[in-house]
Short mmCIF file of C-alpha atoms in Angstrom, two decimals:
data_model
loop_
_atom_site.label_atom_id
_atom_site.label_comp_id
_atom_site.label_asym_id
_atom_site.label_seq_id
_atom_site.Cartn_x
_atom_site.Cartn_y
_atom_site.Cartn_z
CA UNK A 1 0.00 0.00 0.00
CA UNK A 2 2.82 2.35 0.88
CA UNK A 3 4.50 1.66 -2.46
CA UNK A 4 1.24 2.42 -4.26
CA UNK A 5 0.86 5.75 -2.46
CA UNK A 6 4.49 6.62 -3.22
CA UNK A 7 3.92 5.76 -6.90
CA UNK A 8 0.82 7.95 -7.03
CA UNK A 9 2.53 10.82 -5.24
CA UNK A 10 5.20 11.14 -7.90
CA UNK A 11 2.86 12.11 -10.72
CA UNK A 12 -0.02 14.55 -10.78
CA UNK A 13 -1.10 13.00 -14.09
CA UNK A 14 -1.59 9.59 -12.46
CA UNK A 15 -3.58 11.17 -9.65
CA UNK A 16 -5.86 12.98 -12.10
CA UNK A 17 -6.39 9.81 -14.17
CA UNK A 18 -7.31 7.80 -11.07
CA UNK A 19 -9.56 10.64 -9.87
CA UNK A 20 -11.35 10.60 -13.22
CA UNK A 21 -11.81 6.82 -13.11
CA UNK A 22 -13.13 6.91 -9.54
CA UNK A 23 -15.44 9.78 -10.47
CA UNK A 24 -16.83 7.85 -13.42
CA UNK A 25 -17.39 4.71 -11.32
CA UNK A 26 -19.06 6.47 -8.38
CA UNK A 27 -21.01 8.79 -10.67
CA UNK A 28 -22.31 5.78 -12.59
CA UNK A 29 -23.48 4.11 -9.38
CA UNK A 30 -25.25 7.27 -8.27
CA UNK A 31 -26.84 7.73 -11.70
CA UNK A 32 -28.19 4.16 -11.69
CA UNK A 33 -29.59 4.36 -8.16
CA UNK A 34 -31.26 7.72 -8.85
CA UNK A 35 -30.77 9.22 -5.38
CA UNK A 36 -33.54 11.69 -4.51
CA UNK A 37 -33.39 14.91 -2.51
CA UNK A 38 -33.83 14.46 1.25
CA UNK A 39 -37.07 15.64 2.75
CA UNK A 40 -39.13 15.05 5.85
CA UNK A 41 -38.65 16.24 9.43
CA UNK A 42 -35.20 14.68 9.79
CA UNK A 43 -33.71 16.20 6.66
CA UNK A 44 -31.87 18.96 8.61
CA UNK A 45 -30.54 16.33 11.00
CA UNK A 46 -29.29 14.29 8.07
CA UNK A 47 -27.49 17.28 6.58
CA UNK A 48 -25.81 17.94 9.93
CA UNK A 49 -24.71 14.34 10.26
CA UNK A 50 -23.24 14.41 6.76
CA UNK A 51 -21.03 17.33 7.71
CA UNK A 52 -19.82 15.77 10.97
CA UNK A 53 -17.17 13.48 9.55
CA UNK A 54 -15.65 12.42 6.29
CA UNK A 55 -16.40 8.76 7.00
CA UNK A 56 -20.08 9.43 7.60
CA UNK A 57 -20.06 11.54 4.46
CA UNK A 58 -18.79 8.72 2.30
CA UNK A 59 -21.10 6.20 3.93
CA UNK A 60 -24.18 8.31 3.28
CA UNK A 61 -23.08 9.04 -0.27
CA UNK A 62 -22.54 5.46 -1.29
CA UNK A 63 -25.23 3.67 0.66
CA UNK A 64 -27.72 6.35 1.72
CA UNK A 65 -29.62 6.41 4.99
CA UNK A 66 -32.99 4.91 5.82
CA UNK A 67 -34.78 7.56 7.81
CA UNK A 68 -38.39 8.30 8.79
CA UNK A 69 -41.32 7.09 6.69
CA UNK A 70 -39.27 5.48 3.95
CA UNK A 71 -35.86 5.61 2.40
CA UNK A 72 -34.15 8.98 2.56
CA UNK A 73 -30.83 9.36 0.77
CA UNK A 74 -28.24 12.11 0.61
CA UNK A 75 -28.22 14.20 -2.61
CA UNK A 76 -24.75 12.87 -3.31
CA UNK A 77 -24.06 14.67 -6.57
CA UNK A 78 -24.49 18.03 -4.86
CA UNK A 79 -21.96 17.15 -2.18
CA UNK A 80 -19.42 15.94 -4.71
CA UNK A 81 -20.02 19.14 -6.64
CA UNK A 82 -18.66 21.03 -3.62
CA UNK A 83 -15.20 19.64 -4.37
CA UNK A 84 -15.39 20.80 -7.96
CA UNK A 85 -16.74 24.23 -6.99
CA UNK A 86 -13.94 24.66 -4.44
CA UNK A 87 -11.36 23.92 -7.10
CA UNK A 88 -12.88 26.30 -9.66
CA UNK A 89 -13.19 29.05 -7.02
CA UNK A 90 -9.50 28.66 -6.21
CA UNK A 91 -8.62 28.94 -9.88
CA UNK A 92 -10.77 32.03 -10.25
CA UNK A 93 -9.16 33.65 -7.22
CA UNK A 94 -5.55 33.20 -8.29
CA UNK A 95 -5.91 33.91 -12.02
CA UNK A 96 -5.96 37.77 -12.03
CA UNK A 97 -2.84 38.11 -9.88
CA UNK A 98 -1.15 35.34 -11.86
CA UNK A 99 -1.71 37.10 -15.19
CA UNK A 100 -0.40 40.43 -13.91
CA UNK A 101 2.75 39.02 -12.33
CA UNK A 102 3.56 36.63 -15.19
CA UNK A 103 3.25 39.18 -18.00
CA UNK A 104 5.12 41.87 -16.06
CA UNK A 105 7.91 39.45 -15.21
CA UNK A 106 8.15 38.04 -18.76
CA UNK A 107 8.49 41.50 -20.34
CA UNK A 108 10.89 42.83 -17.71
CA UNK A 109 13.40 39.99 -18.20
CA UNK A 110 13.60 40.35 -22.00
CA UNK A 111 17.05 41.34 -23.22
CA UNK A 112 18.34 42.33 -26.66
CA UNK A 113 21.51 41.67 -28.60
CA UNK A 114 22.70 38.55 -26.83
CA UNK A 115 23.46 36.30 -29.76
CA UNK A 116 23.79 36.35 -33.52
CA UNK A 117 20.53 35.63 -35.33
CA UNK A 118 18.52 35.76 -32.14
CA UNK A 119 16.19 38.44 -33.54
CA UNK A 120 15.16 36.11 -36.37
CA UNK A 121 14.57 33.28 -33.92
CA UNK A 122 12.42 35.47 -31.68
CA UNK A 123 10.57 36.64 -34.78
CA UNK A 124 9.86 33.01 -35.68
CA UNK A 125 8.74 32.29 -32.12
CA UNK A 126 6.25 35.17 -32.25
CA UNK A 127 5.08 34.42 -35.81
CA UNK A 128 4.64 30.72 -35.02
CA UNK A 129 2.66 31.40 -31.85
CA UNK A 130 0.42 33.97 -33.55
CA UNK A 131 -0.16 31.63 -36.51
CA UNK A 132 -1.07 28.84 -34.07
CA UNK A 133 -3.63 31.09 -32.39
CA UNK A 134 -5.07 32.00 -35.81
CA UNK A 135 -5.33 28.32 -36.74
CA UNK A 136 -7.11 27.62 -33.46
CA UNK A 137 -9.60 30.46 -34.04
CA UNK A 138 -10.27 29.26 -37.59
CA UNK A 139 -10.67 25.62 -36.54
CA UNK A 140 -12.97 26.54 -33.65
CA UNK A 141 -15.10 28.60 -36.03
CA UNK A 142 -15.39 25.78 -38.58
CA UNK A 143 -15.95 23.11 -35.91
CA UNK A 144 -17.70 24.89 -33.01
CA UNK A 145 -17.68 23.00 -29.73
CA UNK A 146 -20.12 23.40 -26.87
CA UNK A 147 -19.30 22.53 -23.28
CA UNK A 148 -21.38 21.48 -20.29
CA UNK A 149 -21.40 24.62 -18.13
CA UNK A 150 -23.53 25.68 -15.20
CA UNK A 151 -25.48 28.82 -16.01
CA UNK A 152 -23.99 32.00 -14.60
CA UNK A 153 -26.27 34.88 -13.70
CA UNK A 154 -23.72 37.62 -14.40
CA UNK A 155 -22.66 36.51 -17.88
CA UNK A 156 -22.15 39.60 -20.02
CA UNK A 157 -23.29 39.89 -23.58
CA UNK A 158 -20.70 40.00 -26.34
CA UNK A 159 -20.39 43.23 -28.35
CA UNK A 160 -22.30 42.98 -31.61
CA UNK A 161 -20.73 45.76 -33.75
CA UNK A 162 -17.41 47.52 -34.27
CA UNK A 163 -18.33 50.56 -32.19
CA UNK A 164 -19.35 48.37 -29.24
CA UNK A 165 -16.15 46.32 -29.57
CA UNK A 166 -13.90 49.42 -29.56
CA UNK A 167 -15.83 51.12 -26.75
CA UNK A 168 -15.71 48.05 -24.54
CA UNK A 169 -12.03 47.50 -25.30
CA UNK A 170 -11.02 51.10 -24.55
CA UNK A 171 -12.98 51.20 -21.30
CA UNK A 172 -11.38 47.95 -20.17
CA UNK A 173 -7.90 49.19 -21.07
CA UNK A 174 -8.30 52.39 -19.03
CA UNK A 175 -9.66 50.64 -15.95
CA UNK A 176 -8.03 51.20 -12.57
CA UNK A 177 -5.42 48.42 -12.07
CA UNK A 178 -6.70 47.44 -8.62
CA UNK A 179 -10.29 47.39 -9.83
CA UNK A 180 -9.19 45.37 -12.87
CA UNK A 181 -7.70 42.69 -10.61
CA UNK A 182 -10.70 42.67 -8.26
CA UNK A 183 -13.27 42.53 -11.08
CA UNK A 184 -11.29 40.13 -13.25
CA UNK A 185 -10.90 42.65 -16.10
CA UNK A 186 -8.08 40.85 -17.89
CA UNK A 187 -7.75 43.42 -20.67
CA UNK A 188 -6.99 46.06 -18.04
CA UNK A 189 -4.72 43.67 -16.17
CA UNK A 190 -2.83 42.91 -19.38
CA UNK A 191 -2.44 46.62 -20.18
CA UNK A 192 -1.01 47.47 -16.80
CA UNK A 193 1.19 44.38 -16.84
CA UNK A 194 2.73 45.41 -20.18
CA UNK A 195 3.36 48.96 -18.96
CA UNK A 196 4.77 47.66 -15.70
CA UNK A 197 7.02 45.16 -17.49
CA UNK A 198 8.43 47.81 -19.83
CA UNK A 199 9.07 50.13 -16.88
CA UNK A 200 10.71 47.34 -14.86
CA UNK A 201 13.26 46.80 -17.62
CA UNK A 202 14.79 50.14 -16.55
CA UNK A 203 14.39 49.55 -12.82
CA UNK A 204 17.15 48.87 -10.32
CA UNK A 205 18.51 45.39 -9.73
CA UNK A 206 16.83 45.24 -6.33
CA UNK A 207 13.45 45.97 -7.91
CA UNK A 208 13.99 43.24 -10.48
CA UNK A 209 14.97 40.81 -7.75
CA UNK A 210 11.75 41.69 -5.92
CA UNK A 211 9.76 40.99 -9.10
CA UNK A 212 11.57 37.66 -9.50
CA UNK A 213 10.58 36.80 -5.95
CA UNK A 214 6.97 37.80 -6.64
CA UNK A 215 6.96 35.51 -9.68
CA UNK A 216 8.30 32.65 -7.56
CA UNK A 217 5.61 33.28 -4.95
CA UNK A 218 2.79 33.18 -7.48
CA UNK A 219 4.32 30.07 -9.05
CA UNK A 220 4.28 28.41 -5.63
CA UNK A 221 0.66 29.43 -4.96
CA UNK A 222 -0.47 28.20 -8.38
CA UNK A 223 1.39 24.96 -7.70
CA UNK A 224 -0.66 24.48 -4.54
CA UNK A 225 -3.90 25.11 -6.43
CA UNK A 226 -2.89 22.66 -9.14
CA UNK A 227 -2.04 20.03 -6.51
CA UNK A 228 -5.70 19.95 -5.45
CA UNK A 229 -6.69 19.32 -9.06
CA UNK A 230 -7.28 15.55 -8.52
CA UNK A 231 -9.86 16.29 -5.82
CA UNK A 232 -11.54 18.93 -7.97
CA UNK A 233 -11.54 16.62 -10.98
CA UNK A 234 -12.97 13.81 -8.87
CA UNK A 235 -15.82 16.00 -7.67
CA UNK A 236 -16.53 17.44 -11.12
CA UNK A 237 -16.51 14.07 -12.90
CA UNK A 238 -18.65 12.40 -10.23
CA UNK A 239 -21.24 15.18 -10.23
CA UNK A 240 -21.26 15.39 -14.03
CA UNK A 241 -21.76 11.65 -14.56
CA UNK A 242 -24.36 11.44 -11.80
CA UNK A 243 -26.46 14.31 -13.16
CA UNK A 244 -25.95 14.22 -16.94
CA UNK A 245 -24.66 10.72 -17.66
CA UNK A 246 -21.90 10.09 -20.20
CA UNK A 247 -23.23 12.35 -22.94
CA UNK A 248 -21.07 15.18 -21.62
CA UNK A 249 -17.86 13.29 -22.37
CA UNK A 250 -18.75 13.14 -26.06
CA UNK A 251 -18.39 16.93 -26.01
CA UNK A 252 -14.98 16.61 -24.39
CA UNK A 253 -13.93 14.15 -27.10
CA UNK A 254 -14.90 16.73 -29.74
CA UNK A 255 -12.99 19.40 -27.83
CA UNK A 256 -9.87 17.21 -27.71
CA UNK A 257 -10.23 16.55 -31.44
CA UNK A 258 -10.32 20.30 -32.18
CA UNK A 259 -7.29 20.92 -29.95
CA UNK A 260 -5.21 18.06 -31.37
CA UNK A 261 -6.31 18.86 -34.92
CA UNK A 262 -5.16 22.48 -34.55
CA UNK A 263 -1.82 21.38 -33.08
CA UNK A 264 -1.33 18.87 -35.91
CA UNK A 265 -1.95 21.56 -38.53
CA UNK A 266 0.62 23.81 -36.87
CA UNK A 267 3.19 21.02 -36.52
CA UNK A 268 2.88 19.65 -40.05
CA UNK A 269 1.86 22.70 -42.11
CA UNK A 270 2.52 26.03 -40.38
CA UNK A 271 5.96 25.27 -38.91
CA UNK A 272 7.24 23.70 -42.16
CA UNK A 273 5.98 26.75 -44.08
CA UNK A 274 7.93 29.10 -41.79
CA UNK A 275 11.04 26.94 -42.15
CA UNK A 276 10.67 26.95 -45.95
CA UNK A 277 10.41 30.75 -45.94
CA UNK A 278 13.72 30.91 -44.09
CA UNK A 279 15.63 28.18 -45.95
CA UNK A 280 13.85 27.86 -49.32
CA UNK A 281 14.21 24.09 -49.31
CA UNK A 282 12.26 21.02 -48.23
CA UNK A 283 11.59 21.60 -44.50
CA UNK A 284 10.19 18.18 -43.60
CA UNK A 285 13.46 16.30 -42.87
CA UNK A 286 14.28 18.91 -40.22
CA UNK A 287 10.70 19.10 -38.92
CA UNK A 288 10.30 15.35 -38.68
CA UNK A 289 13.62 14.86 -36.90
CA UNK A 290 12.74 17.52 -34.33
CA UNK A 291 9.28 16.06 -33.77
CA UNK A 292 10.73 12.60 -33.16
CA UNK A 293 13.78 13.52 -31.07
CA UNK A 294 12.29 16.45 -29.16
CA UNK A 295 8.49 16.18 -29.44
CA UNK A 296 8.15 12.59 -28.23
CA UNK A 297 10.19 13.04 -25.01
CA UNK A 298 8.35 16.33 -24.34
CA UNK A 299 5.00 14.56 -24.79
CA UNK A 300 5.77 12.28 -21.86
CA UNK A 301 7.65 14.73 -19.62
CA UNK A 302 4.97 17.42 -20.18
CA UNK A 303 7.57 20.07 -19.35
CA UNK A 304 9.38 22.37 -21.79
CA UNK A 305 11.92 23.18 -19.09
CA UNK A 306 12.66 19.48 -18.49
CA UNK A 307 13.14 19.03 -22.23
CA UNK A 308 15.80 21.77 -22.53
CA UNK A 309 18.78 19.34 -22.19
CA UNK A 310 17.30 17.16 -24.95
CA UNK A 311 16.88 20.18 -27.23
CA UNK A 312 20.41 21.41 -26.53
CA UNK A 313 21.81 18.01 -27.42
CA UNK A 314 19.71 17.88 -30.60
CA UNK A 315 20.90 21.36 -31.59
CA UNK A 316 24.51 20.17 -31.20
CA UNK A 317 23.76 17.13 -33.39
CA UNK A 318 22.31 19.45 -36.05
CA UNK A 319 25.58 21.41 -36.10
CA UNK A 320 24.07 24.69 -34.90
CA UNK A 321 26.17 27.43 -33.30
CA UNK A 322 26.42 27.00 -29.55
CA UNK A 323 26.42 30.75 -28.87
CA UNK A 324 23.01 30.88 -30.53
CA UNK A 325 21.20 27.74 -29.38
CA UNK A 326 22.50 27.98 -25.81
CA UNK A 327 20.36 31.13 -25.51
CA UNK A 328 17.50 30.50 -27.94
CA UNK A 329 16.53 27.08 -26.56
CA UNK A 330 16.03 28.19 -22.93
CA UNK A 331 14.39 31.36 -24.25
CA UNK A 332 12.03 29.31 -26.42
CA UNK A 333 11.04 27.21 -23.42
CA UNK A 334 9.75 30.45 -21.92
CA UNK A 335 8.20 32.40 -24.81
CA UNK A 336 7.62 29.97 -27.71
CA UNK A 337 4.21 28.62 -26.73
CA UNK A 338 2.22 27.78 -29.86
CA UNK A 339 0.42 24.92 -28.10
CA UNK A 340 -0.56 27.18 -25.21
CA UNK A 341 -1.96 29.77 -27.64
CA UNK A 342 -4.09 27.05 -29.24
CA UNK A 343 -5.40 25.92 -25.86
CA UNK A 344 -6.32 29.46 -24.81
CA UNK A 345 -8.10 30.24 -28.09
CA UNK A 346 -9.97 26.94 -28.48
CA UNK A 347 -11.29 26.73 -24.92
CA UNK A 348 -12.33 30.39 -24.74
CA UNK A 349 -14.17 30.13 -28.08
CA UNK A 350 -15.80 26.89 -26.92
CA UNK A 351 -17.17 28.80 -23.94
CA UNK A 352 -18.47 31.54 -26.28
CA UNK A 353 -20.18 28.96 -28.50
CA UNK A 354 -21.72 27.30 -25.46
CA UNK A 355 -23.23 30.60 -24.31
CA UNK A 356 -24.23 31.44 -27.91
CA UNK A 357 -22.22 34.67 -27.84
CA UNK A 358 -21.35 36.07 -31.27
CA UNK A 359 -17.62 36.66 -31.82
CA UNK A 360 -16.90 39.81 -33.84
CA UNK A 361 -14.02 39.46 -36.37
CA UNK A 362 -12.11 42.22 -34.58
CA UNK A 363 -12.50 40.35 -31.30
CA UNK A 364 -11.21 37.20 -33.02
CA UNK A 365 -8.13 39.12 -34.22
CA UNK A 366 -7.52 40.60 -30.77
CA UNK A 367 -7.94 37.11 -29.31
CA UNK A 368 -5.02 35.93 -31.49
CA UNK A 369 -2.82 38.71 -30.06
CA UNK A 370 -3.94 38.01 -26.49
CA UNK A 371 -3.33 34.29 -26.88
CA UNK A 372 0.14 35.00 -28.30
CA UNK A 373 1.14 37.32 -25.47
CA UNK A 374 -0.60 35.29 -22.78
CA UNK A 375 1.01 32.05 -23.96
CA UNK A 376 4.46 33.66 -23.66
CA UNK A 377 3.69 34.47 -20.03
CA UNK A 378 2.39 30.98 -19.24
CA UNK A 379 5.80 29.32 -19.15
CA UNK A 380 7.00 27.64 -16.01
CA UNK A 381 3.55 27.57 -14.41
CA UNK A 382 1.70 24.27 -13.89
CA UNK A 383 -1.31 24.46 -16.16
CA UNK A 384 -0.22 27.95 -17.20
CA UNK A 385 -2.16 28.07 -20.46
CA UNK A 386 -5.36 27.04 -18.66
CA UNK A 387 -4.87 29.69 -16.00
CA UNK A 388 -4.83 32.41 -18.68
CA UNK A 389 -8.16 31.39 -20.22
CA UNK A 390 -10.09 33.98 -18.14
CA UNK A 391 -8.11 36.71 -19.89
CA UNK A 392 -9.39 35.55 -23.29
CA UNK A 393 -12.89 34.92 -21.95
CA UNK A 394 -13.03 38.48 -20.64
CA UNK A 395 -12.50 39.77 -24.18
CA UNK A 396 -15.46 37.70 -25.41
CA UNK A 397 -17.81 38.95 -22.71
CA UNK A 398 -17.69 35.81 -20.55
CA UNK A 399 -17.76 36.18 -16.76
CA UNK A 400 -15.11 34.87 -14.41
CA UNK A 401 -17.28 32.14 -12.92
CA UNK A 402 -17.86 30.57 -16.33
CA UNK A 403 -14.18 30.98 -17.21
CA UNK A 404 -13.25 29.07 -14.05
CA UNK A 405 -15.51 26.21 -15.16
CA UNK A 406 -13.71 26.19 -18.51
CA UNK A 407 -10.38 25.90 -16.69
CA UNK A 408 -11.75 22.91 -14.78
CA UNK A 409 -12.76 21.27 -18.05
CA UNK A 410 -9.24 21.94 -19.31
CA UNK A 411 -7.90 20.08 -16.30
CA UNK A 412 -10.17 17.13 -17.12
CA UNK A 413 -8.66 16.79 -20.60
CA UNK A 414 -5.24 18.01 -19.49
CA UNK A 415 -3.60 14.58 -19.60
CA UNK A 416 -3.83 14.64 -23.41
CA UNK A 417 -3.98 18.39 -24.04
CA UNK A 418 -0.94 19.32 -21.96
CA UNK A 419 1.19 16.50 -23.37
CA UNK A 420 0.45 17.44 -26.99
CA UNK A 421 0.86 21.13 -26.17
CA UNK A 422 4.31 20.58 -24.66
CA UNK A 423 5.41 18.39 -27.57
CA UNK A 424 4.51 21.12 -30.06
CA UNK A 425 6.11 23.88 -27.96
CA UNK A 426 9.38 22.07 -27.33
CA UNK A 427 9.92 20.70 -30.84
CA UNK A 428 9.24 24.17 -32.29
CA UNK A 429 12.11 25.57 -30.21
CA UNK A 430 14.65 23.46 -32.10
CA UNK A 431 12.91 23.83 -35.48
CA UNK A 432 12.95 27.63 -35.41
CA UNK A 433 16.45 27.82 -33.92
CA UNK A 434 17.79 25.58 -36.67
CA UNK A 435 15.95 27.44 -39.42
CA UNK A 436 17.17 30.87 -38.33
CA UNK A 437 20.74 29.73 -37.61
CA UNK A 438 21.12 27.88 -40.92
CA UNK A 439 19.59 30.79 -42.85
CA UNK A 440 21.95 33.27 -41.17
CA UNK A 441 25.01 31.13 -41.87
CA UNK A 442 23.97 30.68 -45.50
CA UNK A 443 23.44 34.43 -45.88
CA UNK A 444 26.82 35.30 -44.33
CA UNK A 445 28.53 32.62 -46.41
CA UNK A 446 27.05 34.04 -49.60
CA UNK A 447 28.05 37.57 -48.60
CA UNK A 448 31.61 36.45 -47.88
CA UNK A 449 31.98 34.64 -51.17
#
């Protein structure tokens, strides 16, 4: 038993998978038994007993309690839903501060002129991430996906014309920074984070150290929230299966298909096109080698940072210049986040489709920019791309409560989504580094000759 617990404790993915399986099993049992709401004179007593101890709680959930003039059972799905609601509330609470600190920190640590050809590599990182977001928006428009969401009373309507879009955008941009954080106005948060990051680039070393510490603090807090994900997933899956059956998971399968389809298009069409523009030759030998030697390990490690040594070794095998790849690879692990941009765009648009909110073309374009910038700030944070979904949802007129539910759904499919996302992100680091370095060497060689 101890070995089993130690094995589970080493991997959050395993814990989430087991939580999902347990949720499906218990939810199926509750769905088949059809547990009614408690009523009668002892209903308040029953509710009190349920809250007395965890053991009594589980006993009442699984077996019910025979009380008064018949069988009276605990409304189990509602109690399991508490776990899911607690998790989504925690996500909603930490997201505004997370976005502000991450974007400010990411911009403040940017440096120029460190290595030859680095500008081209950064340009490819940005172009690739923006193109990935555009592919995700296009795919989500062609194949709209609807999610199972609890209705939110404060859901805002999406702007319907250009004037409304611009007015809403300008008012959100000029919002007070404290009010933006409190109200979850992610456009305002993003604006102040960009300004703060630019200003911090000229700040003293002590100020930058303080910002680094703030980033570490928020990373730690987000890590704690993510660690309770298995319990939240367990509650969400159990309540979902018990109340709606398995039809909801067909929607998740469609959502995964849209996500993986978008990532496949980027990996096999967009990235090769960018490489061809740089090298003017068949890009697929390079792309395929990077996908195999970098993408596959990243798929299983689910960490761009953990895959840096593999990418450095691959860059050396490709004969790239060490002074370039030694900087561009770690930098790419932080800002080259095409997979994260796809996740942000697809899930936020799925929420909009679910709520039947029209997405104006200008909003779709702005969403691509937000996903690009937000993805760059998601590095190094567990579930970082999911945590930035409220920022995109805010643009589309979706309230924070609904956005938190979308994050929870992202956690449900995260075993597949995060693995594929990391594989695309990490392999792209080497692909773009190689393309820019080889193009620069060819250009300098031609100029010399």
